[in-house]
Coordinates of C-alpha atoms in Angstrom, one line a residue:
M1 CA 46.7 51.6 58.0
S2 CA 47.7 52.6 61.4
T3 CA 49.9 50.0 63.9
R4 CA 45.9 49.7 65.3
T5 CA 45.1 48.0 62.8
A6 CA 47.6 46.2 62.3
A7 CA 47.2 44.2 66.1
V8 CA 44.1 43.8 65.4
C9 CA 44.4 41.8 62.6
V10 CA 46.8 39.7 64.6
L11 CA 44.6 39.4 67.6
A12 CA 42.2 38.1 65.5
L13 CA 44.3 35.7 63.7
V14 CA 45.8 34.2 66.8
A15 CA 42.0 34.1 68.1
A16 CA 40.8 32.2 65.0
S17 CA 43.8 29.6 65.1
G18 CA 43.4 29.1 68.2
C19 CA 39.9 28.2 68.3
A20 CA 40.8 26.0 65.3
G21 CA 42.8 24.2 66.8
M22 CA 40.7 23.2 69.5
R23 CA 38.2 21.9 67.4
K24 CA 40.5 19.5 65.4
G25 CA 40.8 16.2 65.7
W26 CA 37.9 15.9 68.1
K27 CA 33.8 14.1 67.3
G28 CA 33.1 13.0 63.7
D29 CA 36.1 16.8 62.7
V30 CA 32.8 18.3 61.9
L31 CA 31.8 22.0 62.8
D32 CA 28.9 23.7 61.5
G33 CA 28.2 21.1 59.2
R34 CA 31.6 21.8 57.6
A35 CA 34.3 19.9 56.8
P36 CA 37.1 20.9 58.5
A37 CA 40.2 22.9 57.2
K38 CA 42.5 22.0 54.4
G39 CA 45.4 21.2 57.1
A40 CA 44.1 20.0 59.9
N41 CA 45.6 17.2 62.0
D42 CA 44.8 14.6 64.0
L43 CA 45.5 14.8 67.9
P44 CA 49.1 13.2 68.7
T45 CA 49.1 9.2 68.9
E46 CA 52.6 8.5 70.9
A47 CA 51.0 7.9 74.4
S48 CA 53.0 10.9 76.6
A49 CA 52.4 13.7 74.1
M50 CA 48.6 13.0 74.1
G51 CA 49.0 13.7 78.1
D52 CA 51.1 16.8 78.0
F53 CA 48.4 18.1 75.5
L54 CA 45.7 16.9 78.0
V55 CA 48.0 18.9 81.2
G56 CA 48.5 21.6 78.6
Q57 CA 44.6 22.2 77.8
V58 CA 43.8 22.5 81.8
A59 CA 46.2 24.5 82.3
L60 CA 44.7 26.7 79.6
Q61 CA 41.5 26.4 81.2
R62 CA 43.1 27.6 84.3
N63 CA 45.0 30.5 82.3
D64 CA 47.5 28.8 83.1
V65 CA 50.0 29.5 80.2
P66 CA 53.8 29.3 81.4
T67 CA 52.4 25.8 82.3
A68 CA 50.9 25.8 79.2
I69 CA 54.0 26.2 77.0
A70 CA 55.8 23.8 79.1
A71 CA 53.8 21.1 78.5
F72 CA 53.2 21.6 75.1
Q73 CA 57.1 22.0 74.7
R74 CA 57.2 18.3 76.2
A75 CA 53.9 17.5 74.0
V76 CA 56.6 18.4 70.7
A77 CA 59.4 17.0 71.8
A78 CA 57.5 13.3 72.0
D79 CA 55.7 13.9 68.1
P80 CA 57.8 16.3 66.6
G81 CA 55.0 15.4 63.0
A82 CA 52.1 16.7 65.4
S83 CA 51.5 19.9 63.4
I84 CA 48.6 20.6 65.7
L85 CA 51.2 20.5 69.1
R86 CA 53.7 23.2 67.4
L87 CA 50.3 26.0 66.3
R88 CA 49.3 25.5 69.8
L89 CA 52.8 26.1 71.1
A90 CA 53.1 28.7 68.6
N91 CA 49.7 30.5 69.5
L92 CA 50.7 30.3 73.1
Y93 CA 54.5 32.2 72.3
V94 CA 52.4 34.7 70.4
R95 CA 50.2 35.6 73.4
T96 CA 53.4 35.4 75.6
G97 CA 55.1 38.4 73.2
Q98 CA 57.7 35.6 72.3
L99 CA 57.6 35.8 68.3
Q100 CA 60.5 34.3 66.8
L101 CA 60.0 31.3 69.0
A102 CA 56.5 31.4 67.5
L103 CA 57.5 31.6 63.7
E104 CA 60.0 28.7 64.0
Q105 CA 57.0 26.2 65.1
C106 CA 55.2 27.8 62.5
Q107 CA 58.3 27.2 59.9
V108 CA 58.2 23.8 60.5
V109 CA 54.7 23.2 60.4
V110 CA 54.3 25.4 56.7
T111 CA 57.3 23.2 55.3
A112 CA 55.8 20.1 56.3
E113 CA 52.4 21.0 55.3
P114 CA 52.7 23.3 52.8
D115 CA 48.7 23.5 51.9
N116 CA 48.3 23.9 55.9
M117 CA 45.6 26.7 56.2
E118 CA 45.7 27.4 59.9
A119 CA 49.6 27.1 59.8
L120 CA 50.1 29.9 56.9
A121 CA 47.6 32.0 58.8
L122 CA 49.9 32.4 61.8
Y123 CA 53.0 31.9 59.9
A124 CA 51.5 35.2 58.3
G125 CA 50.5 37.2 61.6
V126 CA 53.7 37.0 63.1
L127 CA 55.6 37.3 60.3
S128 CA 53.7 41.2 60.3
S129 CA 54.1 41.5 63.4
M130 CA 57.3 41.1 63.3
G131 CA 57.5 43.9 60.5
R132 CA 58.1 41.4 58.3
D133 CA 55.5 42.6 55.5
D134 CA 57.4 41.7 52.4
E135 CA 56.8 37.8 53.6
A136 CA 54.2 38.0 55.4
V137 CA 52.5 38.8 52.2
A138 CA 53.9 35.8 50.3
A139 CA 52.6 34.2 52.9
Y140 CA 48.9 35.6 52.5
E141 CA 49.3 35.2 48.5
R142 CA 50.7 31.2 49.3
M143 CA 47.4 31.1 50.9
L144 CA 44.9 32.6 48.4
N145 CA 46.5 30.7 45.7
A146 CA 45.9 27.2 47.7
D147 CA 42.8 28.5 48.9
P148 CA 41.0 31.7 46.3
D149 CA 37.8 31.4 48.3
G150 CA 39.5 31.7 51.5
Q151 CA 38.2 35.0 52.6
E152 CA 39.6 35.8 56.3
A153 CA 43.3 35.7 54.0
Y154 CA 41.9 38.5 51.8
L155 CA 40.6 40.2 54.6
Y156 CA 44.5 39.9 56.0
L157 CA 46.5 41.2 53.4
G158 CA 44.4 43.6 52.6
A159 CA 45.1 45.1 56.3
L160 CA 48.6 44.5 55.2
Y161 CA 49.2 46.7 52.1
G162 CA 47.1 49.2 53.9
K163 CA 49.1 49.5 57.4
R164 CA 52.4 49.3 54.5
G165 CA 50.4 52.7 52.9
D166 CA 50.0 50.7 49.8
T167 CA 46.8 52.2 49.3
D168 CA 45.5 50.8 45.8
R169 CA 46.7 47.2 46.6
A170 CA 44.6 47.1 49.9
V171 CA 42.0 48.0 48.1
A172 CA 41.7 45.9 45.2
T173 CA 42.5 42.9 48.2
L174 CA 39.7 44.1 49.8
R175 CA 37.0 43.9 47.0
R176 CA 37.7 41.5 45.7
L177 CA 36.8 39.8 49.3
I178 CA 33.0 41.9 49.2
F179 CA 32.9 40.9 45.9
K180 CA 32.9 37.1 46.7
N181 CA 31.0 38.0 50.3
P182 CA 29.1 41.0 49.7
G183 CA 28.1 40.4 53.3
S184 CA 31.8 40.3 54.3
I185 CA 31.0 43.0 57.6
L186 CA 34.8 42.8 58.1
G187 CA 35.5 43.3 54.4
Y188 CA 33.6 46.8 54.1
Y189 CA 35.1 47.7 57.7
Y190 CA 38.5 47.5 57.3
L191 CA 38.5 49.0 53.1
G192 CA 36.5 52.3 55.1
R193 CA 39.7 51.9 57.3
V194 CA 42.6 52.2 54.7
H195 CA 40.3 55.1 52.9
A196 CA 40.2 56.8 56.0
A197 CA 44.0 56.1 56.6
A198 CA 45.1 57.4 53.3
G199 CA 42.8 60.1 54.2
Q200 CA 40.0 59.7 52.0
L201 CA 37.1 60.3 54.1
D202 CA 34.3 60.4 52.0
Q203 CA 35.0 56.4 50.3
A204 CA 36.0 55.6 54.1
E205 CA 32.1 57.4 55.3
K206 CA 30.8 54.9 52.5
Y207 CA 32.4 51.9 53.5
Y208 CA 31.7 52.4 57.1
L209 CA 27.5 53.0 56.0
E210 CA 28.5 49.7 54.2
A211 CA 29.5 48.1 57.4
L212 CA 26.6 49.5 59.4
K213 CA 24.2 47.8 57.6
L214 CA 25.3 44.5 57.7
S215 CA 25.9 45.4 61.6
P216 CA 23.8 47.9 62.7
Q217 CA 24.7 48.3 65.8
S218 CA 28.6 47.4 66.0
E219 CA 30.2 50.6 68.1
L220 CA 33.5 49.6 66.8
I221 CA 31.9 51.1 63.4
L222 CA 29.7 53.2 64.6
T223 CA 33.2 54.5 66.6
D224 CA 35.4 55.2 63.3
L225 CA 33.1 56.8 61.3
A226 CA 32.5 58.9 64.1
V227 CA 36.0 59.9 64.1
A228 CA 35.7 60.4 60.6
Y229 CA 32.9 62.8 61.4
E230 CA 35.2 64.7 63.1
L231 CA 38.2 64.9 60.8
Q232 CA 35.8 66.2 58.1
G233 CA 35.2 68.8 60.7
R234 CA 31.2 67.2 60.8
T235 CA 31.1 68.0 64.2
P236 CA 27.6 67.4 65.0
K237 CA 27.8 64.0 62.9
A238 CA 29.7 62.8 64.7
V239 CA 28.3 64.1 68.3
E240 CA 25.0 61.9 66.5
L241 CA 27.1 58.9 66.5
Y242 CA 29.0 59.0 69.8
E243 CA 26.1 59.6 71.3
R244 CA 24.2 57.0 70.1
I245 CA 27.0 54.6 70.5
L246 CA 26.6 55.5 74.2
A247 CA 22.7 54.7 74.0
L248 CA 24.6 51.4 73.4
N249 CA 27.4 51.2 75.6
P250 CA 27.0 53.6 78.3
Q251 CA 30.7 52.8 79.4
S252 CA 32.3 53.5 76.4
I253 CA 35.2 55.1 77.8
M254 CA 36.6 56.3 74.9
V255 CA 33.5 57.7 73.2
R256 CA 32.8 59.4 76.4
R257 CA 36.9 61.2 75.9
R258 CA 35.8 62.2 72.4
L259 CA 33.2 63.1 73.1
G260 CA 33.8 65.2 76.5
G261 CA 37.2 66.1 74.3
I262 CA 35.0 67.8 71.6
Y263 CA 33.1 69.8 74.3
V264 CA 35.5 71.2 75.2
G265 CA 36.8 72.3 71.9
Q266 CA 33.2 73.5 71.1
K267 CA 33.4 75.7 75.0
K268 CA 30.2 73.7 76.1
L269 CA 32.3 73.1 79.5
D270 CA 29.0 72.0 81.2
E271 CA 28.6 69.8 78.6
A272 CA 32.1 68.1 78.4
L273 CA 32.5 68.7 82.3
A274 CA 29.1 66.1 81.9
Q275 CA 30.9 63.3 80.6
F276 CA 33.7 63.6 82.4
R277 CA 32.3 63.5 85.7
E278 CA 30.7 60.6 84.0
L279 CA 33.8 58.5 82.4
E280 CA 34.6 59.1 86.4
K281 CA 32.5 55.8 87.0
V282 CA 33.4 53.8 84.7
D283 CA 37.1 54.6 84.3
A284 CA 38.8 51.8 86.1
D285 CA 42.0 54.2 86.2
P286 CA 39.5 58.0 87.0
R287 CA 42.8 60.0 87.4
E288 CA 42.4 61.1 83.2
A289 CA 39.2 62.2 84.0
R290 CA 39.8 63.7 86.5
T291 CA 42.2 65.6 85.0
K292 CA 40.5 66.4 82.4
I293 CA 37.5 68.0 84.5
G294 CA 40.4 70.0 86.0
L295 CA 41.1 71.5 82.9
I296 CA 37.8 71.6 82.3
Y297 CA 37.3 73.8 85.8
F298 CA 40.4 76.4 84.8
E299 CA 38.9 76.6 81.1
K300 CA 35.7 78.2 83.5
G301 CA 37.8 80.3 85.8
E302 CA 36.7 78.2 88.7
L303 CA 40.2 77.8 89.9
D304 CA 39.5 76.9 93.2
R305 CA 37.9 73.3 91.9
A306 CA 40.6 73.2 88.8
A307 CA 43.0 73.1 92.3
T308 CA 41.2 71.0 94.2
E309 CA 40.9 68.5 91.0
F310 CA 44.6 68.8 90.2
N311 CA 45.9 68.0 94.2
L312 CA 43.7 65.0 94.3
V313 CA 45.5 63.8 90.9
L314 CA 48.4 64.3 92.6
A315 CA 47.2 62.6 95.7
S316 CA 48.1 59.5 94.1
E317 CA 50.0 60.0 91.2
P318 CA 53.0 62.9 92.5
E319 CA 55.2 61.6 89.9
N320 CA 52.2 63.2 87.2
T321 CA 54.6 66.2 86.1
R322 CA 51.9 67.6 83.5
V323 CA 48.9 67.6 86.5
R324 CA 51.5 69.1 89.0
Y325 CA 52.6 71.7 85.6
Y326 CA 48.5 72.6 85.7
L327 CA 48.2 72.6 89.2
A328 CA 51.2 76.0 89.1
A329 CA 49.7 77.6 86.4
V330 CA 46.2 77.5 88.8
Y331 CA 47.9 79.2 91.5
A332 CA 49.6 81.6 89.0
E333 CA 46.3 82.5 87.8
L334 CA 44.7 82.9 91.7
G335 CA 47.8 85.0 92.0
E336 CA 50.0 83.1 94.9
D337 CA 53.2 83.8 92.1
D338 CA 55.7 82.2 95.8
R339 CA 53.3 78.8 94.8
A340 CA 53.3 78.8 91.5
I341 CA 56.8 79.4 91.1
E342 CA 57.6 76.5 93.4
G343 CA 55.4 74.2 91.0
F344 CA 56.9 75.2 88.6
G345 CA 59.9 74.3 89.9
E346 CA 58.9 70.8 90.5
I347 CA 59.2 69.5 87.2
P348 CA 62.2 68.0 86.4
P349 CA 64.6 67.8 83.6
E350 CA 62.8 64.9 82.6
S351 CA 59.5 65.9 82.0
E352 CA 57.8 67.4 78.5
Y353 CA 56.9 70.2 80.3
Y354 CA 60.2 71.2 82.3
V355 CA 60.8 73.8 79.3
D356 CA 57.4 75.2 79.3
A357 CA 57.7 75.5 83.5
R358 CA 61.1 77.2 83.4
L359 CA 59.6 79.8 80.8
R360 CA 56.5 80.0 83.2
R361 CA 59.0 80.8 86.2
A362 CA 60.9 83.8 84.8
Y363 CA 57.6 85.6 83.8
L364 CA 56.3 85.3 87.4
M365 CA 59.6 85.9 88.3
Q366 CA 60.6 89.1 86.0
K367 CA 59.0 91.9 88.1
D368 CA 60.8 91.4 92.4
N369 CA 63.9 89.2 89.9
L370 CA 65.2 89.8 87.0
P371 CA 68.2 88.0 87.3
G372 CA 66.7 84.7 88.3
A373 CA 64.4 85.0 85.6
V374 CA 67.0 85.3 83.5
K375 CA 69.0 82.1 84.9
E376 CA 65.3 80.9 84.6
V377 CA 65.7 81.1 80.6
E378 CA 69.3 80.1 80.1
T379 CA 68.7 77.7 81.6
A380 CA 65.7 76.2 80.0
L381 CA 67.5 77.0 77.0
E382 CA 70.5 74.8 77.6
V383 CA 68.1 71.8 77.0
K384 CA 66.4 73.4 74.1
P385 CA 69.3 75.9 72.0
G386 CA 68.3 77.7 69.1
N387 CA 64.8 77.6 70.5
P388 CA 63.8 81.1 68.7
E389 CA 60.8 81.8 71.3
L390 CA 63.1 81.4 74.3
M391 CA 65.9 83.6 72.8
S392 CA 63.9 86.3 72.2
Y393 CA 62.6 86.4 75.7
L394 CA 66.3 86.3 77.0
A395 CA 67.2 89.4 74.4
S396 CA 63.8 91.0 75.5
L397 CA 65.6 90.1 79.9
Y398 CA 69.0 90.7 79.0
R399 CA 68.1 94.5 77.3
E400 CA 65.6 95.5 80.6
Q401 CA 69.0 94.2 82.2
K402 CA 70.6 97.4 80.5
N403 CA 72.3 93.9 79.3
Y404 CA 72.6 95.6 75.5
E405 CA 75.6 93.5 74.7
G406 CA 74.2 90.6 76.2
A407 CA 71.1 91.3 74.1
V408 CA 72.9 91.7 70.8
V409 CA 75.1 88.5 71.0
V410 CA 71.4 86.8 71.1
L411 CA 70.0 88.1 69.0
E412 CA 72.6 88.0 66.3
Q413 CA 72.6 84.0 67.2
M414 CA 68.8 84.3 65.9
V415 CA 69.6 86.0 62.6
A416 CA 72.1 83.0 61.5
T417 CA 69.9 80.8 62.0
A418 CA 67.3 82.7 59.7
P419 CA 68.7 84.6 57.9
D420 CA 65.5 85.6 55.6
N421 CA 63.3 86.4 59.1
D422 CA 63.0 90.4 58.8
R423 CA 61.3 90.5 62.9
Y424 CA 65.0 88.7 63.9
R425 CA 66.9 91.7 61.5
F426 CA 64.6 94.2 63.1
T427 CA 64.9 93.7 66.4
L428 CA 68.3 92.9 66.4
G429 CA 69.2 96.4 64.6
A430 CA 67.0 98.2 67.8
A431 CA 69.5 96.4 69.6
Y432 CA 72.8 98.0 68.3
D433 CA 71.5 101.3 67.7
E434 CA 71.0 100.7 72.0
V435 CA 74.7 100.1 72.3
K436 CA 75.4 103.3 69.7
N437 CA 75.8 101.6 66.9
K438 CA 74.0 103.8 64.3
D439 CA 75.5 102.1 61.1
K440 CA 74.2 98.5 62.1
A441 CA 71.4 99.6 63.0
I442 CA 70.7 101.0 59.8
E443 CA 72.0 97.8 58.0
E444 CA 69.9 95.4 60.1
M445 CA 67.0 97.8 59.6
Q446 CA 67.4 98.0 55.5
R447 CA 68.0 94.6 55.2
A448 CA 64.4 93.7 57.7
I449 CA 63.1 96.1 54.8
A450 CA 64.5 94.2 51.6
I451 CA 63.3 91.1 53.0
N452 CA 59.7 92.5 54.0
P453 CA 58.7 95.4 52.2
R454 CA 55.4 95.8 54.5
N455 CA 57.2 95.8 57.6
A456 CA 55.7 99.1 59.5
A457 CA 57.9 99.1 62.3
A458 CA 61.1 98.8 60.5
L459 CA 59.7 101.3 57.9
N460 CA 59.2 103.9 60.6
Y461 CA 62.9 103.2 62.6
L462 CA 64.9 103.3 59.3
G463 CA 63.0 106.7 58.9
Y464 CA 62.8 108.3 61.9
T465 CA 66.9 106.8 63.1
Y466 CA 67.2 108.9 59.8
A467 CA 65.0 112.2 60.4
D468 CA 66.8 111.8 64.0
L469 CA 70.7 111.6 62.6
G470 CA 69.1 115.5 60.1
I471 CA 70.7 113.0 57.3
N472 CA 68.5 111.9 53.7
L473 CA 64.8 113.3 55.1
D474 CA 63.3 113.1 51.9
E475 CA 64.1 109.7 52.0
A476 CA 63.0 109.0 55.8
E477 CA 59.8 111.0 54.8
K478 CA 59.0 108.3 52.0
L479 CA 60.0 105.1 54.6
I480 CA 57.5 106.6 57.4
R481 CA 54.9 107.2 54.9
R482 CA 55.3 104.1 53.5
A483 CA 54.6 103.0 57.3
L484 CA 51.0 104.8 57.8
E485 CA 50.1 103.7 54.9
L486 CA 50.4 100.1 55.9
E487 CA 49.3 101.3 60.0
P488 CA 47.3 105.2 59.2
E489 CA 46.5 105.6 63.2
D490 CA 49.7 104.9 64.5
G491 CA 51.1 108.0 67.2
I492 CA 54.7 106.6 66.9
Y493 CA 55.0 106.4 63.1
I494 CA 52.8 110.1 63.1
D495 CA 55.5 111.4 65.9
S496 CA 58.2 110.1 63.2
L497 CA 57.1 112.5 60.5
G498 CA 56.6 115.1 62.2
W499 CA 60.6 115.4 63.4
V500 CA 61.5 114.7 59.3
Y501 CA 59.2 118.8 59.2
Y502 CA 61.7 119.5 62.6
Q503 CA 64.7 118.5 60.7
R504 CA 63.5 120.4 57.8
G505 CA 62.9 123.6 60.3
D506 CA 58.4 123.4 58.6
Y507 CA 57.7 123.9 62.4
P508 CA 53.6 124.7 61.6
K509 CA 53.4 121.2 60.1
A510 CA 56.2 120.0 62.8
V511 CA 53.7 120.9 65.4
E512 CA 50.8 119.8 63.3
H513 CA 51.6 116.6 63.4
L514 CA 53.3 116.2 67.1
E515 CA 50.2 117.1 68.6
R516 CA 47.8 114.2 66.5
A517 CA 51.1 112.2 67.5
V518 CA 50.7 113.1 71.4
E519 CA 46.4 112.5 71.0
L520 CA 47.2 108.8 70.0
A521 CA 50.7 107.7 72.1
G522 CA 51.0 110.4 74.8
E523 CA 51.8 107.8 76.9
D524 CA 55.7 107.8 75.2
P525 CA 57.7 111.2 76.7
T526 CA 59.7 110.9 74.3
I527 CA 56.8 112.3 71.2
V528 CA 55.3 114.6 74.3
E529 CA 59.2 116.1 74.4
H530 CA 59.4 116.7 70.7
L531 CA 56.3 118.7 70.7
G532 CA 58.2 120.3 73.0
D533 CA 60.8 121.3 71.4
A534 CA 58.5 122.1 68.5
Y535 CA 56.0 124.5 70.1
Q536 CA 59.8 126.3 71.1
R537 CA 61.3 126.5 68.2
S538 CA 57.5 128.2 67.0
G539 CA 57.9 130.3 69.5
Q540 CA 54.7 129.0 71.6
T541 CA 57.3 129.0 74.9
E542 CA 54.7 128.7 77.7
A543 CA 53.5 126.3 75.6
A544 CA 56.6 123.8 75.1
L545 CA 57.5 124.7 79.1
R546 CA 54.2 122.8 80.5
V547 CA 54.6 120.3 78.0
Y548 CA 58.7 119.7 79.0
R549 CA 57.1 119.2 82.5
D550 CA 54.2 116.8 81.4
A551 CA 57.4 114.4 79.3
L552 CA 59.5 115.2 82.8
G553 CA 56.6 113.3 85.0
R554 CA 56.5 110.2 82.4
A555 CA 59.9 110.4 81.8
K556 CA 61.8 107.2 83.4
E557 CA 65.1 107.4 81.5
T558 CA 67.9 108.8 83.9
E559 CA 69.2 110.8 80.1
Q560 CA 66.0 112.4 79.5
I561 CA 65.3 113.6 83.1
E562 CA 68.5 115.4 82.4
R563 CA 67.7 116.6 79.4
L564 CA 63.9 117.7 80.1
K565 CA 65.5 119.2 83.5
G566 CA 68.2 121.4 81.7
K567 CA 65.2 122.4 79.2
I568 CA 62.4 124.1 81.6
Q569 CA 65.3 125.2 83.6
T570 CA 66.0 127.2 80.2
L571 CA 62.9 127.9 79.5
G572 CA 61.5 128.6 82.9
G573 CA 64.1 131.6 83.1
A574 CA 63.3 133.1 79.9
V575 CA 59.4 132.8 80.6
Q576 CA 60.1 134.8 83.9
A577 CA 62.5 137.6 82.3
G578 CA 60.3 138.3 79.3
G579 CA 56.6 138.5 83.0
S580 CA 54.7 135.6 81.0
R581 CA 52.7 133.6 83.5
L582 CA 52.1 130.3 83.0

């Protein structure tokens, strides 16, 4: 049972005991033809206590709780044996959150009058609210022993068992209640809640429906049943009930929020927008509705309108970091990078959005301010040390900076925290390759494959590394073919296979595979250069020269550019010497 259930029980208990106290001792001591409950008390007989009692009553009618408490404290001091005064004071202590003081008053009455049902009920409720559930259970069971027909005790005891997660005892207790009183709406309702809290949604539905037979217009029961339908994935049924509730109560804030949320999840953005627009009208604080409206406009791509809604919220609530984050995200989508970077930068470190804001700033800064982007991610990692997403991104930024050693350090930390993660092993192996540590690169690729034999990228990387080194060519071919079985149209993997044939001296086969690789992944200058090498080795000099020039036009790495220039110069001279025309 949720804490909300427990709170409902306690509030119901407080309300019930307050009403009982008001009726005791008045004319005839009879209400609706019934005798007063066992444990009823007469009004105080001592004059000063009576006077303070009346002062307290008047203060309560004026909702002047401090004056009422002071009056009942004086009344109790004047007539300490009047349980009605102690219980009224205990109720006031509950209302003001002074549970220990309330408990002390209840204990006095329960000790003096062990069968006082009102005192026992309040005593048990206070104990439950204080988290002293075992004592509360004992008090409710004591009530049932004294009065086996006391339906409220069954209800509260069942709810308390549910709160503690003791579903079987909760259900058994509540079933005893409805056996004694088949017309108990709350009995069926709380049976539904107990089953729902235990994830037994079919049973929850059964009891909610029984409760609805007794109270077809109950917004509370309809709402809980609709939530159960949502949890079951029976969204149309939930929507049907939510709309039924809104027909009864168009101002139901909670229902409009849930219905709007369902429509957002279904991408019915106009319907969601209508719900949140209505919510704006009825919610005493429409800022949350306006935030949802802004998010819907964001989802619809109406970014200017989203920005307007978020700015309106921030005008009245500038400390709302969630909305400030959303507004910065809107500016990022609008391409207003400077405003987005500024907005994300205004998210304070104590906000739950701080790390995400730093990450978003890094993405925006990466193109024009790579050192700044690195600093943002390093700052985020100070707040969330060891976060794999941040560490992975930082490693990629270090590699972009050519800070390969830094990338290796970060990736080694990632592997240390998750040694069985094949993706981390693969990335670390690639980083070792970039610092020219081939042995470590090979070792990490082998480990990645051992962890996940279907890691196509690692299979190809290890196979290509062998081929590039001119070693283990049979093993290289096997590895690359395994990668191609998983991803047969990957141009990079086909290039690797072509390079194996090249290293074996089978240039016609190499040309065949490398031409296919260029067809699939011709933007990669290394693949194009490989084809040029294969053409050159197979005697197709003019084709090689043409392909080298194409690769040079695509190359970005200084080392490759200089290598291609040398090949072009050498082949160009050979072509001219041979009298060929390109």
